[in-house]
mmCIF file of C-alpha atoms and ligand atoms in Angstrom:
data_model
loop_
_atom_site.group_PDB
_atom_site.id
_atom_site.type_symbol
_atom_site.label_atom_id
_atom_site.label_comp_id
_atom_site.label_asym_id
_atom_site.label_seq_id
_atom_site.Cartn_x
_atom_site.Cartn_y
_atom_site.Cartn_z
ATOM 1 C CA UNK D 38 98.979 38.246 100.497
ATOM 2 C CA UNK D 39 98.722 36.689 97.048
ATOM 3 C CA UNK D 40 98.182 32.941 97.022
ATOM 4 C CA UNK D 41 101.641 32.067 95.692
ATOM 5 C CA UNK D 42 103.409 34.049 98.442
ATOM 6 C CA UNK D 43 101.489 32.371 101.243
ATOM 7 C CA UNK D 44 103.176 29.692 103.309
ATOM 8 C CA UNK D 45 101.988 26.180 102.499
ATOM 9 C CA UNK D 46 100.319 23.698 104.872
ATOM 10 C CA UNK D 47 100.160 20.030 103.792
ATOM 11 C CA UNK D 48 97.218 18.138 105.265
ATOM 12 C CA UNK D 49 97.272 14.345 105.626
ATOM 13 C CA UNK D 50 93.822 12.713 105.788
ATOM 14 C CA UNK D 51 92.336 15.645 103.869
ATOM 15 C CA UNK D 52 89.482 13.502 102.542
ATOM 16 C CA UNK D 53 88.551 12.253 106.031
ATOM 17 C CA UNK D 54 86.687 13.716 108.980
ATOM 18 C CA UNK D 55 89.664 15.272 110.779
ATOM 19 C CA UNK D 56 91.714 16.378 107.788
ATOM 20 C CA UNK D 57 88.766 17.832 105.859
ATOM 21 C CA UNK D 58 87.987 19.969 108.882
ATOM 22 C CA UNK D 59 91.582 21.207 108.857
ATOM 23 C CA UNK D 60 91.406 22.005 105.123
ATOM 24 C CA UNK D 61 88.139 23.945 105.564
ATOM 25 C CA UNK D 62 89.391 25.930 108.560
ATOM 26 C CA UNK D 63 92.661 26.849 106.840
ATOM 27 C CA UNK D 64 90.748 27.938 103.746
ATOM 28 C CA UNK D 65 88.336 30.031 105.830
ATOM 29 C CA UNK D 66 91.246 31.643 107.677
ATOM 30 C CA UNK D 67 92.994 32.509 104.394
ATOM 31 C CA UNK D 68 96.491 32.911 105.798
ATOM 32 C CA UNK D 69 98.015 29.786 104.238
ATOM 33 C CA UNK D 70 97.999 27.961 100.945
ATOM 34 C CA UNK D 71 96.525 24.475 101.477
ATOM 35 C CA UNK D 72 97.744 21.200 99.976
ATOM 36 C CA UNK D 73 95.309 18.322 100.455
ATOM 37 C CA UNK D 74 96.978 14.898 100.552
ATOM 38 C CA UNK D 75 95.219 11.693 99.549
ATOM 39 C CA UNK D 76 96.078 8.316 98.062
ATOM 40 C CA UNK D 77 93.692 9.134 95.200
ATOM 41 C CA UNK D 78 94.273 12.707 94.021
ATOM 42 C CA UNK D 79 92.316 12.131 90.801
ATOM 43 C CA UNK D 80 89.156 11.453 92.809
ATOM 44 C CA UNK D 81 89.453 14.638 94.855
ATOM 45 C CA UNK D 82 90.437 17.427 92.466
ATOM 46 C CA UNK D 83 89.468 20.859 93.752
ATOM 47 C CA UNK D 84 89.574 19.889 97.431
ATOM 48 C CA UNK D 85 92.178 22.584 98.198
ATOM 49 C CA UNK D 86 94.644 24.910 96.449
ATOM 50 C CA UNK D 87 96.626 21.785 95.563
ATOM 51 C CA UNK D 88 95.752 18.083 95.717
ATOM 52 C CA UNK D 89 98.786 15.803 95.835
ATOM 53 C CA UNK D 90 99.279 12.074 96.278
ATOM 54 C CA UNK D 91 100.504 10.758 99.635
ATOM 55 C CA UNK D 92 100.423 7.203 100.903
ATOM 56 C CA UNK D 93 101.774 6.802 104.426
ATOM 57 C CA UNK D 94 102.507 3.161 103.583
ATOM 58 C CA UNK D 95 104.708 4.262 100.673
ATOM 59 C CA UNK D 96 107.231 6.691 102.210
ATOM 60 C CA UNK D 97 108.657 7.421 98.748
ATOM 61 C CA UNK D 98 105.449 9.406 98.021
ATOM 62 C CA UNK D 99 105.970 11.691 101.029
ATOM 63 C CA UNK D 100 108.943 13.642 99.721
ATOM 64 C CA UNK D 101 106.865 15.260 96.975
ATOM 65 C CA UNK D 102 103.817 15.447 99.255
ATOM 66 C CA UNK D 103 105.647 17.611 101.805
ATOM 67 C CA UNK D 104 107.967 19.496 99.416
ATOM 68 C CA UNK D 105 107.910 23.213 100.186
ATOM 69 C CA UNK D 106 105.534 22.827 103.133
ATOM 70 C CA UNK D 107 105.882 25.223 106.050
ATOM 71 C CA UNK D 108 103.467 23.127 108.116
ATOM 72 C CA UNK D 109 102.159 19.559 108.159
ATOM 73 C CA UNK D 110 99.010 18.193 109.803
ATOM 74 C CA UNK D 111 99.113 14.440 110.433
ATOM 75 C CA UNK D 112 96.357 12.041 111.404
ATOM 76 C CA UNK D 113 96.704 8.270 111.010
ATOM 77 C CA UNK D 114 93.730 5.957 110.638
ATOM 78 C CA UNK D 115 93.975 3.103 113.134
ATOM 79 C CA UNK D 116 90.788 1.546 111.779
ATOM 80 C CA UNK D 117 91.976 1.119 108.200
ATOM 81 C CA UNK D 118 92.927 -2.525 107.594
ATOM 82 C CA UNK D 119 96.681 -3.095 107.846
ATOM 83 C CA UNK D 120 97.538 0.300 109.354
ATOM 84 C CA UNK D 121 100.667 0.492 111.524
ATOM 85 C CA UNK D 122 100.310 3.957 113.081
ATOM 86 C CA UNK D 123 103.858 4.030 114.477
ATOM 87 C CA UNK D 124 105.412 3.123 111.142
ATOM 88 C CA UNK D 125 103.226 5.574 109.197
ATOM 89 C CA UNK D 126 103.788 8.472 111.607
ATOM 90 C CA UNK D 127 107.538 7.836 111.806
ATOM 91 C CA UNK D 128 107.735 7.987 108.008
ATOM 92 C CA UNK D 129 105.695 11.191 107.938
ATOM 93 C CA UNK D 130 107.759 12.906 110.648
ATOM 94 C CA UNK D 131 110.985 11.936 108.889
ATOM 95 C CA UNK D 132 109.763 13.150 105.489
ATOM 96 C CA UNK D 133 108.387 16.419 106.907
ATOM 97 C CA UNK D 134 111.697 17.138 108.630
ATOM 98 C CA UNK D 135 113.668 16.287 105.477
ATOM 99 C CA UNK D 136 111.406 18.625 103.489
ATOM 100 C CA UNK D 137 112.212 21.460 105.901
ATOM 101 C CA UNK D 138 108.789 21.811 107.541
ATOM 102 C CA UNK D 139 108.803 24.265 110.441
ATOM 103 C CA UNK D 140 105.559 23.356 112.226
ATOM 104 C CA UNK D 141 104.208 19.832 112.692
ATOM 105 C CA UNK D 142 100.727 19.201 114.125
ATOM 106 C CA UNK D 143 99.988 15.628 115.242
ATOM 107 C CA UNK D 144 96.516 14.373 116.131
ATOM 108 C CA UNK D 145 97.179 12.301 119.229
ATOM 109 C CA UNK D 146 95.263 10.631 122.073
ATOM 110 C CA UNK D 147 96.090 9.920 125.739
ATOM 111 C CA UNK D 148 98.410 7.089 126.794
ATOM 112 C CA UNK D 149 95.855 4.694 128.272
ATOM 113 C CA UNK D 150 98.411 2.052 129.210
ATOM 114 C CA UNK D 151 100.639 4.490 131.096
ATOM 115 C CA UNK D 152 97.795 6.330 132.871
ATOM 116 C CA UNK D 153 95.963 3.129 133.840
ATOM 117 C CA UNK D 154 99.195 1.561 135.088
ATOM 118 C CA UNK D 155 99.017 -1.166 132.461
ATOM 119 C CA UNK D 156 95.483 -2.232 133.460
ATOM 120 C CA UNK D 157 93.778 -1.120 130.250
ATOM 121 C CA UNK D 158 94.881 -1.681 126.682
ATOM 122 C CA UNK D 159 93.416 0.618 124.059
ATOM 123 C CA UNK D 160 95.852 0.523 121.132
ATOM 124 C CA UNK D 161 94.063 3.224 119.107
ATOM 125 C CA UNK D 162 94.762 5.608 122.014
ATOM 126 C CA UNK D 163 98.148 4.426 123.390
ATOM 127 C CA UNK D 164 99.585 3.791 119.927
ATOM 128 C CA UNK D 165 99.055 7.466 119.072
ATOM 129 C CA UNK D 166 100.485 8.661 122.401
ATOM 130 C CA UNK D 167 103.700 6.744 121.723
ATOM 131 C CA UNK D 168 104.220 8.842 118.588
ATOM 132 C CA UNK D 169 104.305 12.090 120.633
ATOM 133 C CA UNK D 170 107.947 11.528 121.607
ATOM 134 C CA UNK D 171 108.957 11.062 117.965
ATOM 135 C CA UNK D 172 107.314 14.376 117.075
ATOM 136 C CA UNK D 173 108.849 16.092 120.118
ATOM 137 C CA UNK D 174 112.370 14.870 119.346
ATOM 138 C CA UNK D 175 112.304 15.432 115.572
ATOM 139 C CA UNK D 176 113.675 18.970 115.853
ATOM 140 C CA UNK D 177 110.810 20.977 114.326
ATOM 141 C CA UNK D 178 110.910 24.692 115.197
ATOM 142 C CA UNK D 179 107.262 24.308 116.292
ATOM 143 C CA UNK D 180 105.063 21.319 117.030
ATOM 144 C CA UNK D 181 101.580 20.949 118.462
ATOM 145 C CA UNK D 182 99.488 18.044 119.725
ATOM 146 C CA UNK D 183 95.764 18.224 119.031
ATOM 147 C CA UNK D 184 93.386 15.746 120.642
ATOM 148 C CA UNK D 185 90.201 14.761 118.838
ATOM 149 C CA UNK D 186 87.309 14.004 121.221
ATOM 150 C CA UNK D 187 84.645 11.284 121.008
ATOM 151 C CA UNK D 188 83.049 12.612 117.811
ATOM 152 C CA UNK D 189 79.377 13.598 118.173
ATOM 153 C CA UNK D 190 79.241 12.118 114.660
ATOM 154 C CA UNK D 191 79.909 8.633 116.126
ATOM 155 C CA UNK D 192 76.265 8.707 117.243
ATOM 156 C CA UNK D 193 75.262 8.792 113.569
ATOM 157 C CA UNK D 194 77.670 6.000 112.591
ATOM 158 C CA UNK D 195 79.803 3.544 114.521
ATOM 159 C CA UNK D 196 77.979 4.179 117.811
ATOM 160 C CA UNK D 197 74.484 4.849 116.440
ATOM 161 C CA UNK D 198 71.444 3.801 118.479
ATOM 162 C CA UNK D 199 70.258 0.317 117.572
ATOM 163 C CA UNK D 200 67.075 -1.675 117.920
ATOM 164 C CA UNK D 201 67.241 -3.462 121.287
ATOM 165 C CA UNK D 202 65.715 -6.822 122.242
ATOM 166 C CA UNK D 203 62.928 -5.037 124.172
ATOM 167 C CA UNK D 204 61.916 -3.209 120.983
ATOM 168 C CA UNK D 205 63.320 0.183 122.018
ATOM 169 C CA UNK D 206 65.905 2.119 120.051
ATOM 170 C CA UNK D 207 69.021 2.832 122.067
ATOM 171 C CA UNK D 208 72.372 1.670 123.345
ATOM 172 C CA UNK D 209 73.598 -1.447 125.148
ATOM 173 C CA UNK D 210 77.162 -0.592 126.138
ATOM 174 C CA UNK D 211 79.752 -1.641 128.728
ATOM 175 C CA UNK D 212 79.812 1.645 130.689
ATOM 176 C CA UNK D 213 78.124 2.922 133.855
ATOM 177 C CA UNK D 214 75.736 5.510 132.383
ATOM 178 C CA UNK D 215 75.878 7.671 135.529
ATOM 179 C CA UNK D 216 79.634 8.320 135.225
ATOM 180 C CA UNK D 217 80.545 11.572 133.527
ATOM 181 C CA UNK D 218 83.624 10.599 131.519
ATOM 182 C CA UNK D 219 83.159 11.344 127.829
ATOM 183 C CA UNK D 220 84.854 14.410 126.360
ATOM 184 C CA UNK D 221 82.898 14.931 123.149
ATOM 185 C CA UNK D 222 82.865 17.313 120.243
ATOM 186 C CA UNK D 223 81.835 18.139 116.686
ATOM 187 C CA UNK D 224 84.810 16.830 114.714
ATOM 188 C CA UNK D 225 84.178 19.376 111.947
ATOM 189 C CA UNK D 226 85.493 21.956 114.469
ATOM 190 C CA UNK D 227 88.915 20.339 115.011
ATOM 191 C CA UNK D 228 90.299 22.390 112.140
ATOM 192 C CA UNK D 229 89.668 25.660 113.983
ATOM 193 C CA UNK D 230 92.225 24.592 116.596
ATOM 194 C CA UNK D 231 94.716 23.330 114.015
ATOM 195 C CA UNK D 232 94.448 26.451 111.841
ATOM 196 C CA UNK D 233 94.785 28.592 114.980
ATOM 197 C CA UNK D 234 97.915 26.676 116.026
ATOM 198 C CA UNK D 235 99.546 27.196 112.619
ATOM 199 C CA UNK D 236 98.686 30.908 112.814
ATOM 200 C CA UNK D 237 99.953 31.295 116.411
ATOM 201 C CA UNK D 238 103.086 29.114 116.695
ATOM 202 C CA UNK D 239 104.492 31.087 119.623
ATOM 203 C CA UNK D 240 101.392 30.403 121.731
ATOM 204 C CA UNK D 241 100.557 26.914 120.495
ATOM 205 C CA UNK D 242 103.623 25.505 118.776
ATOM 206 C CA UNK D 243 105.824 24.620 121.741
ATOM 207 C CA UNK D 244 104.469 21.143 122.367
ATOM 208 C CA UNK D 245 101.089 22.304 123.695
ATOM 209 C CA UNK D 246 98.245 19.761 123.952
ATOM 210 C CA UNK D 247 95.030 21.175 122.518
ATOM 211 C CA UNK D 248 91.898 19.047 122.955
ATOM 212 C CA UNK D 249 88.640 19.832 121.157
ATOM 213 C CA UNK D 250 85.886 19.520 123.766
ATOM 214 C CA UNK D 251 82.358 20.750 123.144
ATOM 215 C CA UNK D 252 80.813 18.848 126.043
ATOM 216 C CA UNK D 253 81.730 16.493 128.882
ATOM 217 C CA UNK D 254 78.963 13.995 129.557
ATOM 218 C CA UNK D 255 77.778 10.709 130.999
ATOM 219 C CA UNK D 256 75.754 8.367 128.799
ATOM 220 C CA UNK D 257 72.657 9.211 130.862
ATOM 221 C CA UNK D 258 73.234 12.889 130.084
ATOM 222 C CA UNK D 259 73.591 12.080 126.375
ATOM 223 C CA UNK D 260 70.341 10.084 126.388
ATOM 224 C CA UNK D 261 68.496 12.689 128.524
ATOM 225 C CA UNK D 262 69.601 15.498 126.212
ATOM 226 C CA UNK D 263 68.301 13.612 123.172
ATOM 227 C CA UNK D 264 65.066 12.531 124.861
ATOM 228 C CA UNK D 265 64.349 16.121 125.944
ATOM 229 C CA UNK D 266 64.484 16.915 122.209
ATOM 230 C CA UNK D 267 61.749 14.339 121.553
ATOM 231 C CA UNK D 268 63.599 11.054 121.097
ATOM 232 C CA UNK D 269 62.738 7.959 123.112
ATOM 233 C CA UNK D 270 66.152 6.347 123.396
ATOM 234 C CA UNK D 271 66.978 3.650 125.946
ATOM 235 C CA UNK D 272 70.270 2.745 127.604
ATOM 236 C CA UNK D 273 71.302 -0.555 129.090
ATOM 237 C CA UNK D 274 74.667 -1.290 130.688
ATOM 238 C CA UNK D 275 76.053 -4.653 129.588
ATOM 239 C CA UNK D 276 78.933 -6.531 131.235
ATOM 240 C CA UNK D 277 82.317 -5.814 129.659
ATOM 241 C CA UNK D 278 83.061 -9.540 129.183
ATOM 242 C CA UNK D 279 79.791 -10.084 127.284
ATOM 243 C CA UNK D 280 80.233 -7.021 125.050
ATOM 244 C CA UNK D 281 83.916 -7.809 124.354
ATOM 245 C CA UNK D 282 83.092 -11.036 122.521
ATOM 246 C CA UNK D 283 79.953 -9.845 120.730
ATOM 247 C CA UNK D 284 81.580 -8.869 117.391
ATOM 248 C CA UNK D 285 85.094 -8.698 115.885
ATOM 249 C CA UNK D 286 86.926 -5.709 117.384
ATOM 250 C CA UNK D 287 84.481 -5.417 120.309
ATOM 251 C CA UNK D 288 87.201 -6.044 122.910
ATOM 252 C CA UNK D 289 88.952 -2.800 121.964
ATOM 253 C CA UNK D 290 85.658 -0.862 122.121
ATOM 254 C CA UNK D 291 84.879 -2.421 125.523
ATOM 255 C CA UNK D 292 88.299 -1.381 126.828
ATOM 256 C CA UNK D 293 87.708 2.139 125.488
ATOM 257 C CA UNK D 294 84.466 2.459 127.475
ATOM 258 C CA UNK D 295 86.226 1.034 130.567
ATOM 259 C CA UNK D 296 88.819 3.769 130.091
ATOM 260 C CA UNK D 297 86.178 6.541 129.860
ATOM 261 C CA UNK D 298 84.571 5.209 133.051
ATOM 262 C CA UNK D 299 87.778 4.838 135.074
ATOM 263 C CA UNK D 300 89.845 7.829 133.901
ATOM 264 C CA UNK D 301 87.650 9.974 131.560
ATOM 265 C CA UNK D 302 88.362 10.255 127.819
ATOM 266 C CA UNK D 303 91.194 12.758 128.294
ATOM 267 C CA UNK D 304 92.609 10.883 131.279
ATOM 268 C CA UNK D 305 93.097 13.886 133.524
ATOM 269 C CA UNK D 306 91.754 17.300 134.404
ATOM 270 C CA UNK D 307 92.385 19.142 131.178
ATOM 271 C CA UNK D 308 90.569 22.414 131.748
ATOM 272 C CA UNK D 309 93.679 24.547 131.104
ATOM 273 C CA UNK D 310 94.394 22.711 127.847
ATOM 274 C CA UNK D 311 90.750 23.015 126.763
ATOM 275 C CA UNK D 312 90.801 26.743 127.598
ATOM 276 C CA UNK D 313 93.942 27.269 125.511
ATOM 277 C CA UNK D 314 92.511 25.219 122.621
ATOM 278 C CA UNK D 315 89.362 27.363 122.575
ATOM 279 C CA UNK D 316 91.453 30.552 122.685
ATOM 280 C CA UNK D 317 93.652 29.343 119.818
ATOM 281 C CA UNK D 318 90.545 28.294 117.835
ATOM 282 C CA UNK D 319 89.058 31.746 118.436
ATOM 283 C CA UNK D 320 85.651 30.329 119.353
ATOM 284 C CA UNK D 321 83.783 28.084 121.759
ATOM 285 C CA UNK D 322 83.050 24.628 120.368
ATOM 286 C CA UNK D 323 79.422 23.629 119.796
ATOM 287 C CA UNK D 324 77.545 22.007 122.706
ATOM 288 C CA UNK D 325 76.068 18.552 122.192
ATOM 289 C CA UNK D 326 72.436 19.692 122.528
ATOM 290 C CA UNK D 327 72.913 22.327 119.809
ATOM 291 C CA UNK D 328 74.634 19.852 117.492
ATOM 292 C CA UNK D 329 72.023 17.141 118.111
ATOM 293 C CA UNK D 330 69.062 19.419 117.354
ATOM 294 C CA UNK D 331 70.449 19.923 113.832
ATOM 295 C CA UNK D 332 72.173 16.620 113.143
ATOM 296 C CA UNK D 333 70.099 14.073 115.037
ATOM 297 C CA UNK D 334 66.563 15.316 114.425
ATOM 298 C CA UNK D 335 63.652 13.334 115.877
ATOM 299 C CA UNK D 336 62.220 12.085 112.575
ATOM 300 C CA UNK D 337 65.564 10.416 111.746
ATOM 301 C CA UNK D 338 65.284 8.011 114.702
ATOM 302 C CA UNK D 339 61.530 7.413 114.578
HETATM 303 N N1 NAP R 235 85.756 8.390 116.033
HETATM 304 C C1 NAP R 235 86.255 8.985 117.098
HETATM 305 O O1 NAP R 235 85.514 9.330 118.043
HETATM 306 C C2 NAP R 235 87.722 9.282 117.175
HETATM 307 C C3 NAP R 235 88.192 10.070 118.235
HETATM 308 C C4 NAP R 235 89.560 10.390 118.310
HETATM 309 C C5 NAP R 235 90.434 9.916 117.352
HETATM 310 N N2 NAP R 235 89.948 9.136 116.336
HETATM 311 C C6 NAP R 235 90.951 8.632 115.361
HETATM 312 O O2 NAP R 235 90.720 9.242 114.123
HETATM 313 C C7 NAP R 235 91.459 8.488 113.142
HETATM 314 C C8 NAP R 235 90.686 8.497 111.849
HETATM 315 O O3 NAP R 235 90.546 9.815 111.416
HETATM 316 P P1 NAP R 235 89.241 10.295 110.628
HETATM 317 O O4 NAP R 235 88.064 10.111 111.517
HETATM 318 O O5 NAP R 235 89.518 11.626 110.046
HETATM 319 O O6 NAP R 235 89.195 9.151 109.492
HETATM 320 P P2 NAP R 235 88.296 8.977 108.196
HETATM 321 O O7 NAP R 235 87.242 10.019 108.085
HETATM 322 O O8 NAP R 235 87.919 7.530 108.154
HETATM 323 O O9 NAP R 235 89.371 9.233 107.035
HETATM 324 C C9 NAP R 235 90.571 8.498 106.975
HETATM 325 C C10 NAP R 235 91.592 9.346 106.262
HETATM 326 O O10 NAP R 235 92.874 8.704 106.363
HETATM 327 C C11 NAP R 235 93.483 8.731 105.092
HETATM 328 N N3 NAP R 235 94.381 7.578 105.012
HETATM 329 C C12 NAP R 235 94.118 6.305 105.445
HETATM 330 N N4 NAP R 235 95.189 5.517 105.170
HETATM 331 C C13 NAP R 235 96.117 6.304 104.577
HETATM 332 C C14 NAP R 235 97.411 6.066 104.046
HETATM 333 N N5 NAP R 235 97.981 4.860 104.075
HETATM 334 N N6 NAP R 235 98.087 7.110 103.519
HETATM 335 C C15 NAP R 235 97.521 8.330 103.466
HETATM 336 N N7 NAP R 235 96.295 8.622 103.932
HETATM 337 C C16 NAP R 235 95.606 7.615 104.481
HETATM 338 C C17 NAP R 235 92.338 8.677 104.105
HETATM 339 O O11 NAP R 235 92.777 9.287 102.914
HETATM 340 P P3 NAP R 235 92.507 8.704 101.413
HETATM 341 O O12 NAP R 235 91.568 7.525 101.523
HETATM 342 O O13 NAP R 235 91.920 9.859 100.661
HETATM 343 O O14 NAP R 235 93.856 8.352 100.937
HETATM 344 C C18 NAP R 235 91.274 9.531 104.804
HETATM 345 O O15 NAP R 235 91.437 10.887 104.504
HETATM 346 C C19 NAP R 235 91.622 7.080 113.726
HETATM 347 O O16 NAP R 235 92.995 6.791 113.910
HETATM 348 C C20 NAP R 235 90.894 7.152 115.064
HETATM 349 O O17 NAP R 235 91.535 6.380 116.068
HETATM 350 C C21 NAP R 235 88.629 8.830 116.206
#
């Protein structure tokens, strides 16, 4: 089909880790025309078939951003200063509906507060879960929930190994390292699921939850996998209360690890959802050991 007769997918967060993966997968699939959305289109020319301005904090930009779109992918960035995920997502859902979008894909996370019976508070998870109902009730012909895992890439950035007081390189975190609770994955592969969902709305566009999971591990298994590849990483469990006050924002990270330990990242047995996600993506996601060999080579941590 020629490019101008293809249906259009508008991708929020197209310059970020999740959205760029969606843009790449849609481009590789070739079935849709892709519109990358960013607050700074001039900085990102050539990112997709079209690059258009969208600022979730300025709803007036969303009408043009979603105009003519058959599908919309939405991710909100909890960590960006001043972000109100509920407000941003509500504006995006409203604008997508007004623009006549048929298929809405929302990148969500489990409802920690509900599943933990109010014991744990992890706003960057629960805040996303609360948006699910808004997507469900908006009246789109098709809608899909994708769940991003604990990015393998976190181990190169926000959760990278650090020099410890005993001189080793490793992690000091508030989690029992023997508990298998972390659903992980290569975030560059999220787009395969999203592109698959847009291409197969009858199988994946009826409110299905599609998590990307390449591996399911304990911290000991993460460390052992890396050390078998030649690293010499250490792991030390630290008390939640100590970790929670160690830097600004640490309380939320501590609660996140408490969640992984008590309920697992996905919060329930999700093997059927993972199986469907892999089928819709058309491939098995990359295992941690395979990813690490390429992306976390030994010389980088020496
Ligand atoms: N790290 C993890 O393990 C993990 C796991 C699951 C979920 N998450 C969630 O992933 C989300 C972040 O996604 P990411 O990793 O793809 O982020 P990222 O790589 O930091 O990129 C953030 C993206 O958000 C866009 N953005 C931010 N504010 C915006 C606004 N007001 N209007 C329009 N676009 C805006 C940015 O676009 P421009 O700057 O180009 O405008 C950029 O493309 C967070 O909410 C986090 O909770 C993370």
